[in-house]
Amino acid sequence: MLDVIKPGLLTTVQDLGRTGMAAMGFSRSGAMDPLAASAANLLLDQPANTPLLECTLLGPQLRFDCDSVFALSGAIMDAELDGEAVTVGQAITVQAGQTLKLGRARIGCRCYLAIKGGLKVAAVLGSVSTQLNSQIGGWHGRALRAGDRLPIAASDRSAPGYCASWLGLATESPDQIKTVAALPQLAAEDHPLYQSEWRIDPRSDRMGFRLDGSPLANANASNDGLSEPVQAGTIQLPRGGQPIVLMADSQPTGGYNQLAQIAAADLPLLAQLAPGQSLRLVCCKLDQAQRMLAEQQYRLQRLAFAARRCWNTTATTR
Amino acid sequence: MSLPFTIEPLTETALVLRWPAQICPVTQAQIHAIAALLRQWPGLQECVPTYHCLAVYSDPARPPLHAPMLAQWLRQKEKLWRKPRVEHGRLRTLPVCYELGDDLIEVASHCELPPEEVVARHCQPTYRVCFLGFSPGFAYLSGLDPTLATPRRAQPRTEIPAGAVAIGGAQTGLYPSATPGGWQIIGRSPQPLLDLSQSPPTWLQAGDRLKFEAISPAQYAQLQEASPCWT
């Protein structure tokens, strides 16, 4: 069991999302930063889709009641195991009774905590990911609370001596303005969307990021407001002229004009931005975005092979 | 031969088929016929229909679909989707207690009709479930009598109860679970519309036809107590 002593600001059970249900109105949900979530699981030599925790801005305090191995990826959070600092981006052995205390996110916004063997949470419609608005999946459809006890299986193995990766870690300085690639739909290269700086509005959540900046002129609704398919990364323009980027908990269809689509390989970059941080958008060609995505998948595969080799050669049985 | 829709990339791994932007029964039938054909493809993750679009998401682990390849395949299969039978789809009947519609009087006064006439005109047509979206199981219906069109509420309600039957502009729809919303509530149904333990978990599917049947508050209470069965 994993005992929740303090729940953190917003800690949810996630995997890589609930696919195949969008035509019935279900959100895909899943990790906001699927690259970091995948990396955390691959470091433990387990499938990228294994159930883990997404910890937002301020992490939880958790007590392990069995021997285990864990890995942190994504945001760089203050992390201590029984008072000893632990490093993100590597597999770490934990003894029964030890407490992992995650603090503030120093770089990035969302930190993923993967546990060897995964969280033993029942899948709902093919996924454990938490959809907060509809209260579906995850841990009773909600964020963790103090006193929750999440089932995990004990691990009889210790972490390999060296099993670490930078892949998936938020590494940039938090003050730097990110540049995120977007595929143009209505917004061609010379569109004002790409000319100005945008700030993540504090009202942003797992469903969508509102972008603050000079309002954009809204061209006449080309589709008369009829809903069209949308997904994580779709940039919509409501009447007020402030764009909204839909994120993991996005509904599957939406009626606002669609300006552009964040390149899938850059969606993790956006997901790691906290409210108040700034970004610029840059227009990107489809083949370029496809190459970026393929490159990212290739690097994940390399990580999977390397981690497997570590576990096979140096991990020990306790 | 030309296709009645365009095919464009939606993302790195998805395409969208787009018909002219209107609510049209022929378009709807073609969208659902093509979605049914594509769902047999092993390389596809899912198809998402709307009134005039069909999004086709490929499995990211497989090579992405190319628009020209899909266009060619659909030309070859044209007989199977060009003139589909519009009447396909189950006919479902939904009991609705219009006395429980908090906004029925408001809708009636907006439409300058007696409330009984609003109910009669709402029960008259056979609606079509065009697609599900917005929230799990929320059905977008076509077929509303245009004389019942009523603008959304100026102040959206923070909670619309599960089972609410509502009008928003020229559309009518059903709320399977309690959510905030701005549509005018004209009735409530005791029929559960969403049950995660069922497969499929939504009582209505895109392509279904739907009739509303007016029931009294006593019948509503009786049906709700009897916990209406799923099928």
PDB file of C-alpha atoms in Angstrom, chain B residues 53-164:
ATOM      1  CA  CYS B  53     -16.968  16.045 -39.821  1.00  0.00           C
ATOM      2  CA  LEU B  54     -15.401  12.677 -39.206  1.00  0.00           C
ATOM      3  CA  ALA B  55     -12.058  12.611 -37.392  1.00  0.00           C
ATOM      4  CA  VAL B  56      -9.937   9.524 -37.983  1.00  0.00           C
ATOM      5  CA  TYR B  57      -7.236   8.946 -35.350  1.00  0.00           C
ATOM      6  CA  SER B  58      -4.552   6.418 -36.255  1.00  0.00           C
ATOM      7  CA  ASP B  59      -2.751   4.249 -33.773  1.00  0.00           C
ATOM      8  CA  PRO B  60       0.431   6.274 -33.013  1.00  0.00           C
ATOM      9  CA  ALA B  61       2.434   3.029 -32.983  1.00  0.00           C
ATOM     10  CA  ARG B  62       1.637   2.443 -36.681  1.00  0.00           C
ATOM     11  CA  PRO B  63       2.572   4.490 -39.744  1.00  0.00           C
ATOM     12  CA  PRO B  64       0.169   7.455 -40.076  1.00  0.00           C
ATOM     13  CA  LEU B  65      -2.707   7.369 -42.573  1.00  0.00           C
ATOM     14  CA  HIS B  66      -2.188   9.459 -45.676  1.00  0.00           C
ATOM     15  CA  ALA B  67      -5.035  11.520 -47.089  1.00  0.00           C
ATOM     16  CA  PRO B  68      -4.549  10.360 -50.725  1.00  0.00           C
ATOM     17  CA  MET B  69      -4.461   6.717 -49.656  1.00  0.00           C
ATOM     18  CA  LEU B  70      -7.671   7.085 -47.638  1.00  0.00           C
ATOM     19  CA  ALA B  71      -9.346   8.983 -50.503  1.00  0.00           C
ATOM     20  CA  GLN B  72      -8.486   6.215 -52.938  1.00  0.00           C
ATOM     21  CA  TRP B  73      -9.745   3.515 -50.598  1.00  0.00           C
ATOM     22  CA  LEU B  74     -13.025   5.390 -50.047  1.00  0.00           C
ATOM     23  CA  ARG B  75     -13.487   5.769 -53.822  1.00  0.00           C
ATOM     24  CA  GLN B  76     -13.151   2.008 -54.203  1.00  0.00           C
ATOM     25  CA  LYS B  77     -15.712   1.438 -51.444  1.00  0.00           C
ATOM     26  CA  GLU B  78     -18.061   4.148 -52.687  1.00  0.00           C
ATOM     27  CA  LYS B  79     -21.029   1.785 -53.139  1.00  0.00           C
ATOM     28  CA  LEU B  80     -20.954   1.106 -49.419  1.00  0.00           C
ATOM     29  CA  TRP B  81     -21.324   4.709 -48.243  1.00  0.00           C
ATOM     30  CA  ARG B  82     -22.478   7.055 -51.053  1.00  0.00           C
ATOM     31  CA  LYS B  83     -26.190   6.265 -50.815  1.00  0.00           C
ATOM     32  CA  PRO B  84     -26.642   4.671 -47.410  1.00  0.00           C
ATOM     33  CA  ARG B  85     -30.084   3.818 -46.119  1.00  0.00           C
ATOM     34  CA  VAL B  86     -30.970   6.858 -44.018  1.00  0.00           C
ATOM     35  CA  GLU B  87     -33.438   4.915 -41.885  1.00  0.00           C
ATOM     36  CA  HIS B  88     -30.816   2.589 -40.415  1.00  0.00           C
ATOM     37  CA  GLY B  89     -30.298   2.854 -36.673  1.00  0.00           C
ATOM     38  CA  ARG B  90     -32.353   1.628 -33.744  1.00  0.00           C
ATOM     39  CA  LEU B  91     -35.555   3.406 -32.760  1.00  0.00           C
ATOM     40  CA  ARG B  92     -35.571   4.199 -29.037  1.00  0.00           C
ATOM     41  CA  THR B  93     -38.416   5.718 -27.048  1.00  0.00           C
ATOM     42  CA  LEU B  94     -37.585   7.911 -24.075  1.00  0.00           C
ATOM     43  CA  PRO B  95     -40.219   8.658 -21.414  1.00  0.00           C
ATOM     44  CA  VAL B  96     -40.087  12.354 -20.435  1.00  0.00           C
ATOM     45  CA  CYS B  97     -41.984  14.163 -17.690  1.00  0.00           C
ATOM     46  CA  TYR B  98     -42.387  17.684 -19.056  1.00  0.00           C
ATOM     47  CA  GLU B  99     -43.968  18.936 -15.788  1.00  0.00           C
ATOM     48  CA  LEU B 100     -40.457  18.650 -14.282  1.00  0.00           C
ATOM     49  CA  GLY B 101     -38.973  21.011 -16.874  1.00  0.00           C
ATOM     50  CA  ASP B 102     -38.037  24.132 -14.932  1.00  0.00           C
ATOM     51  CA  ASP B 103     -37.878  26.284 -18.065  1.00  0.00           C
ATOM     52  CA  LEU B 104     -40.945  24.909 -19.885  1.00  0.00           C
ATOM     53  CA  ILE B 105     -43.040  28.023 -19.104  1.00  0.00           C
ATOM     54  CA  GLU B 106     -40.204  30.308 -20.231  1.00  0.00           C
ATOM     55  CA  VAL B 107     -39.779  28.367 -23.476  1.00  0.00           C
ATOM     56  CA  ALA B 108     -43.553  28.435 -24.054  1.00  0.00           C
ATOM     57  CA  SER B 109     -43.725  32.207 -23.574  1.00  0.00           C
ATOM     58  CA  HIS B 110     -40.698  32.727 -25.842  1.00  0.00           C
ATOM     59  CA  CYS B 111     -42.334  30.604 -28.560  1.00  0.00           C
ATOM     60  CA  GLU B 112     -45.738  32.228 -27.934  1.00  0.00           C
ATOM     61  CA  LEU B 113     -47.337  28.797 -27.521  1.00  0.00           C
ATOM     62  CA  PRO B 114     -49.256  27.178 -24.670  1.00  0.00           C
ATOM     63  CA  PRO B 115     -46.985  24.773 -22.718  1.00  0.00           C
ATOM     64  CA  GLU B 116     -49.102  21.764 -23.830  1.00  0.00           C
ATOM     65  CA  GLU B 117     -48.396  22.733 -27.436  1.00  0.00           C
ATOM     66  CA  VAL B 118     -44.636  22.910 -26.763  1.00  0.00           C
ATOM     67  CA  VAL B 119     -44.838  19.378 -25.332  1.00  0.00           C
ATOM     68  CA  ALA B 120     -46.901  18.152 -28.302  1.00  0.00           C
ATOM     69  CA  ARG B 121     -44.474  19.634 -30.811  1.00  0.00           C
ATOM     70  CA  HIS B 122     -41.456  18.258 -28.914  1.00  0.00           C
ATOM     71  CA  CYS B 123     -42.939  14.732 -28.841  1.00  0.00           C
ATOM     72  CA  GLN B 124     -44.017  14.772 -32.486  1.00  0.00           C
ATOM     73  CA  PRO B 125     -40.812  14.225 -34.522  1.00  0.00           C
ATOM     74  CA  THR B 126     -38.546  11.206 -34.736  1.00  0.00           C
ATOM     75  CA  TYR B 127     -35.155  12.655 -33.830  1.00  0.00           C
ATOM     76  CA  ARG B 128     -31.786  11.376 -34.930  1.00  0.00           C
ATOM     77  CA  VAL B 129     -28.767  11.062 -32.629  1.00  0.00           C
ATOM     78  CA  CYS B 130     -26.173  12.800 -34.811  1.00  0.00           C
ATOM     79  CA  PHE B 131     -23.271  12.273 -32.448  1.00  0.00           C
ATOM     80  CA  LEU B 132     -22.260  12.136 -28.777  1.00  0.00           C
ATOM     81  CA  GLY B 133     -19.979  14.851 -27.408  1.00  0.00           C
ATOM     82  CA  PHE B 134     -19.669  17.631 -24.809  1.00  0.00           C
ATOM     83  CA  SER B 135     -19.767  15.155 -21.905  1.00  0.00           C
ATOM     84  CA  PRO B 136     -20.017  11.346 -21.680  1.00  0.00           C
ATOM     85  CA  GLY B 137     -23.202  10.241 -23.442  1.00  0.00           C
ATOM     86  CA  PHE B 138     -24.486  13.759 -24.227  1.00  0.00           C
ATOM     87  CA  ALA B 139     -26.570  13.304 -27.390  1.00  0.00           C
ATOM     88  CA  TYR B 140     -26.722  15.961 -30.103  1.00  0.00           C
ATOM     89  CA  LEU B 141     -30.105  15.452 -31.794  1.00  0.00           C
ATOM     90  CA  SER B 142     -31.426  16.714 -35.108  1.00  0.00           C
ATOM     91  CA  GLY B 143     -35.108  17.111 -35.930  1.00  0.00           C
ATOM     92  CA  LEU B 144     -36.288  19.807 -33.483  1.00  0.00           C
ATOM     93  CA  ASP B 145     -39.395  21.673 -34.690  1.00  0.00           C
ATOM     94  CA  PRO B 146     -37.961  25.106 -35.599  1.00  0.00           C
ATOM     95  CA  THR B 147     -40.887  26.856 -33.867  1.00  0.00           C
ATOM     96  CA  LEU B 148     -39.462  25.565 -30.542  1.00  0.00           C
ATOM     97  CA  ALA B 149     -36.022  27.132 -30.997  1.00  0.00           C
ATOM     98  CA  THR B 150     -35.223  29.168 -27.867  1.00  0.00           C
ATOM     99  CA  PRO B 151     -31.977  30.979 -27.033  1.00  0.00           C
ATOM    100  CA  ARG B 152     -29.769  29.583 -24.265  1.00  0.00           C
ATOM    101  CA  ARG B 153     -30.264  31.051 -20.776  1.00  0.00           C
ATOM    102  CA  ALA B 154     -28.482  34.364 -20.163  1.00  0.00           C
ATOM    103  CA  GLN B 155     -27.020  32.879 -16.962  1.00  0.00           C
ATOM    104  CA  PRO B 156     -26.009  29.214 -17.374  1.00  0.00           C
ATOM    105  CA  ARG B 157     -27.151  26.956 -14.527  1.00  0.00           C
ATOM    106  CA  THR B 158     -24.359  25.665 -12.306  1.00  0.00           C
ATOM    107  CA  GLU B 159     -26.024  22.264 -12.304  1.00  0.00           C
ATOM    108  CA  ILE B 160     -28.394  20.699 -14.780  1.00  0.00           C
ATOM    109  CA  PRO B 161     -29.773  17.444 -13.321  1.00  0.00           C
ATOM    110  CA  ALA B 162     -29.085  14.052 -14.886  1.00  0.00           C
ATOM    111  CA  GLY B 163     -31.861  13.069 -17.301  1.00  0.00           C
ATOM    112  CA  ALA B 164     -32.687  16.663 -18.246  1.00  0.00           C
TER     113      ALA B 164
END
